[in-house]
mmCIF file of C-alpha atoms in Angstrom:
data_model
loop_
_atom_site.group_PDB
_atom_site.id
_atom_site.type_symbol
_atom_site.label_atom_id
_atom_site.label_comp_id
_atom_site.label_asym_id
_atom_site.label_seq_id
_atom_site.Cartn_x
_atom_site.Cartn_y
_atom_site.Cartn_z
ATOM 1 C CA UNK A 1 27.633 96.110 174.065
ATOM 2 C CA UNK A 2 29.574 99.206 172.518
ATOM 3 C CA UNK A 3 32.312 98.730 170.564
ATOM 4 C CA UNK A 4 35.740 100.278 171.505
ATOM 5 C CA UNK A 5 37.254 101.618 168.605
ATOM 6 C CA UNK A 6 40.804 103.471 167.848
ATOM 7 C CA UNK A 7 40.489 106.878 166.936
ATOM 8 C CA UNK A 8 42.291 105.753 163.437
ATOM 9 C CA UNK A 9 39.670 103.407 162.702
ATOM 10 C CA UNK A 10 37.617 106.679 161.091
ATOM 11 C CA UNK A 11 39.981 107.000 158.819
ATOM 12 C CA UNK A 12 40.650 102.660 157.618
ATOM 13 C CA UNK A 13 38.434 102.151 154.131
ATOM 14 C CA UNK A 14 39.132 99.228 152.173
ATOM 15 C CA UNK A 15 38.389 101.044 148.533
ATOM 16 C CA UNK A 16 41.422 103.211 146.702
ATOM 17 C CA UNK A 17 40.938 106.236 144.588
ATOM 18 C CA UNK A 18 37.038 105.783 144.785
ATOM 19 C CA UNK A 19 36.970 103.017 142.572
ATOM 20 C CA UNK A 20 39.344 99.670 143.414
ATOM 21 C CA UNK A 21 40.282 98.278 146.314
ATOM 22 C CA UNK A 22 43.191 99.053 148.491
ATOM 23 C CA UNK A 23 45.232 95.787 147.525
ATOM 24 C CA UNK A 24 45.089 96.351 144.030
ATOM 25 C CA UNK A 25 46.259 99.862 144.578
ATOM 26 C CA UNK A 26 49.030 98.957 146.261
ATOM 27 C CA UNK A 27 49.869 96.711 143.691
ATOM 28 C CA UNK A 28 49.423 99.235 141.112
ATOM 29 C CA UNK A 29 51.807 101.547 143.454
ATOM 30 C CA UNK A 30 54.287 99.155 143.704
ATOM 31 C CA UNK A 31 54.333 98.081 140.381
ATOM 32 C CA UNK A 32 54.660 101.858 139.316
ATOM 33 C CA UNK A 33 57.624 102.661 141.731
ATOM 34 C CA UNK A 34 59.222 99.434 140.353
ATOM 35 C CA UNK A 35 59.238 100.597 136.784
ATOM 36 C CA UNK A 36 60.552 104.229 138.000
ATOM 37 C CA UNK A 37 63.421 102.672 140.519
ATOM 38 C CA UNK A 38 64.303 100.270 137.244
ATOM 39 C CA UNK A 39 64.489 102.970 134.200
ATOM 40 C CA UNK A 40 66.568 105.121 137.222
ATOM 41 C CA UNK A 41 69.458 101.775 137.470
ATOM 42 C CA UNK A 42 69.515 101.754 133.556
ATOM 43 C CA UNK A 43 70.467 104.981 133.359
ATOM 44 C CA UNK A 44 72.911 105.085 136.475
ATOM 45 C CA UNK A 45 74.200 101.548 134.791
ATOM 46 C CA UNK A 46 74.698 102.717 131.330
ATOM 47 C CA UNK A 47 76.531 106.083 132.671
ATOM 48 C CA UNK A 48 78.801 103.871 134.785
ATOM 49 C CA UNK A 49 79.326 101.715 131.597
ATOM 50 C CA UNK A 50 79.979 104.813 129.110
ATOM 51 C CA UNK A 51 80.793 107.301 130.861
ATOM 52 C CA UNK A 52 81.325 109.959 128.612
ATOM 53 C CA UNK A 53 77.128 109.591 127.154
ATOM 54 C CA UNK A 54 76.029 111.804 129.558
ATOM 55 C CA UNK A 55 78.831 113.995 130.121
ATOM 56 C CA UNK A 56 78.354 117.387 130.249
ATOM 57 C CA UNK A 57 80.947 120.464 129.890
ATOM 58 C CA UNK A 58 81.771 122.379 132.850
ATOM 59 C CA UNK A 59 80.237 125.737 130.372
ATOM 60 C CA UNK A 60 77.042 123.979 130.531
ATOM 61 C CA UNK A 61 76.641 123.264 134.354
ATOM 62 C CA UNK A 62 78.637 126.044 135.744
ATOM 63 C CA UNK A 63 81.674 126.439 137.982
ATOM 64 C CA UNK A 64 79.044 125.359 140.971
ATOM 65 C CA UNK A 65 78.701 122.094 139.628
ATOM 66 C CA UNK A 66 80.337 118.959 140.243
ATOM 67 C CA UNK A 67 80.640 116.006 138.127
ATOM 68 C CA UNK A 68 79.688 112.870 140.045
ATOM 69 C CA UNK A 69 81.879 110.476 140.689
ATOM 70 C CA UNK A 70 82.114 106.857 140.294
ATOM 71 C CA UNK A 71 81.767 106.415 143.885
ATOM 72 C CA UNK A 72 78.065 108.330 144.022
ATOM 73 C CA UNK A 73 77.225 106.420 140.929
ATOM 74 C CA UNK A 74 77.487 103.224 143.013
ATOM 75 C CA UNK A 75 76.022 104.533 146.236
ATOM 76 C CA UNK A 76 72.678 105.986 143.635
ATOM 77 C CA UNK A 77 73.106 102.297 142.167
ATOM 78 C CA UNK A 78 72.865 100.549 145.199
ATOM 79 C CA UNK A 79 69.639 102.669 146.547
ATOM 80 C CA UNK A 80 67.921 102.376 142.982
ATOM 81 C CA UNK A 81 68.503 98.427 143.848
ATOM 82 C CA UNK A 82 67.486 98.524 147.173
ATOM 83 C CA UNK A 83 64.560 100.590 146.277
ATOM 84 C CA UNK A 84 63.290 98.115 143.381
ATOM 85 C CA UNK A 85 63.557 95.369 146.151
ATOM 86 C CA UNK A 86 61.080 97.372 148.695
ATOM 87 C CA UNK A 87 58.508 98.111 145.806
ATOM 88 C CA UNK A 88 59.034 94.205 144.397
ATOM 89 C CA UNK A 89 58.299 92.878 148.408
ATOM 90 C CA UNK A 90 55.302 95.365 148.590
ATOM 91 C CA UNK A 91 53.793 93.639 145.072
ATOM 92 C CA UNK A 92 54.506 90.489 145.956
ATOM 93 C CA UNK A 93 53.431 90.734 149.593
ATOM 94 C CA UNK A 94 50.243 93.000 148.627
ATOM 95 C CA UNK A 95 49.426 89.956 145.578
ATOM 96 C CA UNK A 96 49.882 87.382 147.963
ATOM 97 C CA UNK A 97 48.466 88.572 151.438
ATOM 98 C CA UNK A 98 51.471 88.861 153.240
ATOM 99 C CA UNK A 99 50.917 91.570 155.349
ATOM 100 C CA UNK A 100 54.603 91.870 156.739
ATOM 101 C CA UNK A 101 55.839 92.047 153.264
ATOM 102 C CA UNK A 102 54.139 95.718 152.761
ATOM 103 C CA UNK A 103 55.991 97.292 155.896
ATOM 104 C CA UNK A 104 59.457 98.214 153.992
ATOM 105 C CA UNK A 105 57.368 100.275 151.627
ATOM 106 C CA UNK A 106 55.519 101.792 153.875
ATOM 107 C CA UNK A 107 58.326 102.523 156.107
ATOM 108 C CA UNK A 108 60.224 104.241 152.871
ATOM 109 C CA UNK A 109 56.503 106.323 152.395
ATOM 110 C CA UNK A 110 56.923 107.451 156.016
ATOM 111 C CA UNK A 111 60.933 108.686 155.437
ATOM 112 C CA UNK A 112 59.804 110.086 151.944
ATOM 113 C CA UNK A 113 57.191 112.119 153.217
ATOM 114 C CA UNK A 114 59.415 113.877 156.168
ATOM 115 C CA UNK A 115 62.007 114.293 153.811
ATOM 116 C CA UNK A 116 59.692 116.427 151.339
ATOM 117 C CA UNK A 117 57.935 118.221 155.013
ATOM 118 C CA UNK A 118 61.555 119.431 156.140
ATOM 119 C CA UNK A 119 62.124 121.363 152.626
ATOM 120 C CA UNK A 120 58.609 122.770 152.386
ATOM 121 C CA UNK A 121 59.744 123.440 156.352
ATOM 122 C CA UNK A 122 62.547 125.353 155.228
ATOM 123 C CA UNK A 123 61.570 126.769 152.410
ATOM 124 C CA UNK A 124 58.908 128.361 154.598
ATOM 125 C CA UNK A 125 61.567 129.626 157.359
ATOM 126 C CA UNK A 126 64.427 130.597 154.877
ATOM 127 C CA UNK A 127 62.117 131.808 152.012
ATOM 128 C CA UNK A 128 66.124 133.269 150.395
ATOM 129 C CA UNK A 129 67.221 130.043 149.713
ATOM 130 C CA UNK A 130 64.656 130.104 146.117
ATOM 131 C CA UNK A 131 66.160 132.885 144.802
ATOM 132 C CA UNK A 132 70.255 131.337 145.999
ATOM 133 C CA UNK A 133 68.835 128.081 144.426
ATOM 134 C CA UNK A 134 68.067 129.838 141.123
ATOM 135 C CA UNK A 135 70.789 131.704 140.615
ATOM 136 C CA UNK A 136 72.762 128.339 140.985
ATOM 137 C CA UNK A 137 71.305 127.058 137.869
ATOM 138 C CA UNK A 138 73.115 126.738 134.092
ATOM 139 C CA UNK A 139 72.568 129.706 132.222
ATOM 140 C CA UNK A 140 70.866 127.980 129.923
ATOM 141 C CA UNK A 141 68.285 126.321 132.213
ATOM 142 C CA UNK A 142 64.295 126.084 130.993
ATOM 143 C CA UNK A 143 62.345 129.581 131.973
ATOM 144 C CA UNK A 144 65.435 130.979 134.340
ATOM 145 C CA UNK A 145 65.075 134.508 133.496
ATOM 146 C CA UNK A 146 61.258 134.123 133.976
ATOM 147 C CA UNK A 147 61.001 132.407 136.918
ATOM 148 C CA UNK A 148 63.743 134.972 138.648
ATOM 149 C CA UNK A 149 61.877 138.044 137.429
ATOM 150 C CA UNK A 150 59.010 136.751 139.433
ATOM 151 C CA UNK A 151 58.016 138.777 142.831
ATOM 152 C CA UNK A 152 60.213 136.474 145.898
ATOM 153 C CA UNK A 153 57.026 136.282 147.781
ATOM 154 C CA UNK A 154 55.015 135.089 144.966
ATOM 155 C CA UNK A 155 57.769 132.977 143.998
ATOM 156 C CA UNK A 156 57.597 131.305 147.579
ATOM 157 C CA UNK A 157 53.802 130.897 147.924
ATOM 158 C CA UNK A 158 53.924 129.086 144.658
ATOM 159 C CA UNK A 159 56.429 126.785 145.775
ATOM 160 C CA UNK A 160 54.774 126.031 149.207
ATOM 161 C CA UNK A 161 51.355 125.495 147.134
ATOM 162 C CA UNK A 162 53.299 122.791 144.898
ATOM 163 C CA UNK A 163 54.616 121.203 147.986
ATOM 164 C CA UNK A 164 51.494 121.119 150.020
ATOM 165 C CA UNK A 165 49.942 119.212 147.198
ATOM 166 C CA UNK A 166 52.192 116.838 146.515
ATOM 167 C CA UNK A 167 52.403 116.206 150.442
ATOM 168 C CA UNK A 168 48.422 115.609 150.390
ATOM 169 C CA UNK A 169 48.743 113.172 147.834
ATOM 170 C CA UNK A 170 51.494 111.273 149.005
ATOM 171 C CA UNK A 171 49.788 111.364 152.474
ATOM 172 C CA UNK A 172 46.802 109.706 150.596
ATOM 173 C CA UNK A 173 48.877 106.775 148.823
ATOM 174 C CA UNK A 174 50.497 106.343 152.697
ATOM 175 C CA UNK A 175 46.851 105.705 154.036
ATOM 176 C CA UNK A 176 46.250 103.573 151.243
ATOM 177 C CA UNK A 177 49.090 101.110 151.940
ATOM 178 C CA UNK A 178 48.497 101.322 155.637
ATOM 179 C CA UNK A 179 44.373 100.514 154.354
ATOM 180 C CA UNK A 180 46.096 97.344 152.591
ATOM 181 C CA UNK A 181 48.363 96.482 155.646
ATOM 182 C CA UNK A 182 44.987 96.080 157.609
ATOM 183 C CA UNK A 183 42.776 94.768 155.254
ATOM 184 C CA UNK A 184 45.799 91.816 154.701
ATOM 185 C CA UNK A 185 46.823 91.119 158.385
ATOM 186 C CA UNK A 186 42.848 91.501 159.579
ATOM 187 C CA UNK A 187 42.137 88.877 157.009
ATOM 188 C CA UNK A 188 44.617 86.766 157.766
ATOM 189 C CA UNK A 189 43.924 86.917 161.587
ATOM 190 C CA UNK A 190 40.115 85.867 160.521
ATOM 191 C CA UNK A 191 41.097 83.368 159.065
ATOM 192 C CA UNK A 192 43.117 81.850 161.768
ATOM 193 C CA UNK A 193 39.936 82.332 164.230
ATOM 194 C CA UNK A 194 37.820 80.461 161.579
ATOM 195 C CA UNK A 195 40.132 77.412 161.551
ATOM 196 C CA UNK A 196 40.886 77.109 165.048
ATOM 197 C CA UNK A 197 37.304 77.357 165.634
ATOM 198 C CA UNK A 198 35.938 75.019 162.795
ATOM 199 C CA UNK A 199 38.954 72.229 164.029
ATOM 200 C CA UNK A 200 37.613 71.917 167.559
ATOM 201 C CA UNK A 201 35.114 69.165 168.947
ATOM 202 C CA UNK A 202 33.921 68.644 171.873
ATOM 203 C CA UNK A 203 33.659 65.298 173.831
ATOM 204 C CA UNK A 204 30.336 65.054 176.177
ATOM 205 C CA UNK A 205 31.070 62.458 179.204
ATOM 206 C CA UNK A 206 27.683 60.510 180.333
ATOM 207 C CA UNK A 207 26.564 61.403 183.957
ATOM 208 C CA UNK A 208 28.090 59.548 186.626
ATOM 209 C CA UNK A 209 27.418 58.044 190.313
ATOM 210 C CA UNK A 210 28.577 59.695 193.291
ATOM 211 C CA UNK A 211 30.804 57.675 195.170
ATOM 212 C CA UNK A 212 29.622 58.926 198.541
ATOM 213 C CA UNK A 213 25.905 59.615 197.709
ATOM 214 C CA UNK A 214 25.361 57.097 195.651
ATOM 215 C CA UNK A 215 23.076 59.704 193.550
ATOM 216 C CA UNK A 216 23.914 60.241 189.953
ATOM 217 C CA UNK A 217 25.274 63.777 189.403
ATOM 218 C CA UNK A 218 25.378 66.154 186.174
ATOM 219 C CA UNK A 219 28.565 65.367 184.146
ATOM 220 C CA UNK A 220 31.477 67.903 184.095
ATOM 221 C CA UNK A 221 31.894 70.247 181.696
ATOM 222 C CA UNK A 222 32.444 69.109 178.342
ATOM 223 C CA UNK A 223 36.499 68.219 177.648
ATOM 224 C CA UNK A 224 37.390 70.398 174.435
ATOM 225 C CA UNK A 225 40.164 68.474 172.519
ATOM 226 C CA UNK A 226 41.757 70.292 169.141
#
């Protein structure tokens, strides 16, 4: 009999990065978003604690800028907190085989990578905003005068060619943690099917004597108890 198979099943593999498996890459991923999201709520907690350690003159950011105010710091403290609780879940549930554990992260992969399509999206439609962007920067920015005396359409290409490749790898680490979703609740429903299967016994009843024909007739089919 032929298998019926979903059209994503081409694309399921249970190995990550050609050389370990999908649940320790996930772990691995988790663990390194964990360590990002935490040195990110050091930072925001030791600006909110000392304020004035990374302040910076309004000469150095430019009229443009605005200084960030205690109430961003908390909302950016609260995000870096709920982000270090998605990528802890996605360890923990990837390490122990909880499959529902993973879907947070994954669902914050999914919102990441439309976030990053809409600006290579408009980047591509409203190629003008590069140049407005650069301007915008402090005078005394890394490479400013080199990157502006760069050719717009140059300037754009480049951009969309960083983008795209950053989008291909982050769609690659999304199929990997989808890969570990599958490999985790597949497992898990195997393992179900084993038990259920290896826990039932079946009771054969002896023939018995027709009560009208007197003529002993093949016993009914076997009662299956759990």
């Amino acid at each position: 009999m032929k298998m019926m198979s979903s059209p994503w099943a081409r694309f399921y593999s249970n190995s990550c990065c050609l050389c370990c498996h999908v649940r320790t890459g996930t772990i691995i991923l988790g663990v390194w978003y964990l360590i990002i999201n935490s040195v990110v709520l050091l930072i925001l907690l030791s600006d909110l604690a000392d304020p004035d350690q990374y302040h910076l003159t309004s000469a150095e950011l430019g009229n443009e800028f605005e200084f960030m105010d205690d109430a961003n710091m908390c909302i950016s403290t609260a995000i870096s907190l709920l982000m270090i609780l998605i990528c802890a879940m996605a360890t923990y549930g990837a390490y122990k085989q909880h499959a529902a554990w993973i879907i947070p992260f994954f669902c914050y992969q999914i919102f990441d990578f439309a976030l990053n399509t809409l600006v290579a999206i408009s980047v591509l439609v409203y190629p003008n905003t590069v140049q407005d962007y650069l301007r915008q920067l402090p005078a005394h920015f890394p490479y400013k005068e080199e990157i502006m005396s760069v050719n717009a359409t140059c300037l754009v290409v480049i951009i969309l060619l960083f983008i795209s490749i950053i989008l291909a790898f982050k769609a690659y680490l999304i199929s990997c943690v989808w890969n570990c979703y599958r490999y985790i609740n597949g497992r898990n429903n195997s393992d179900v099917l084993v038990y259920i299967t290896t826990n039932d016994t079946a009771v054969l009843l002896p023939p018995y004597e027709d009560p009208v024909n007197g003529a002993a007739k093949d016993p009914p089919p076997p009662y299956v108890s759990a």
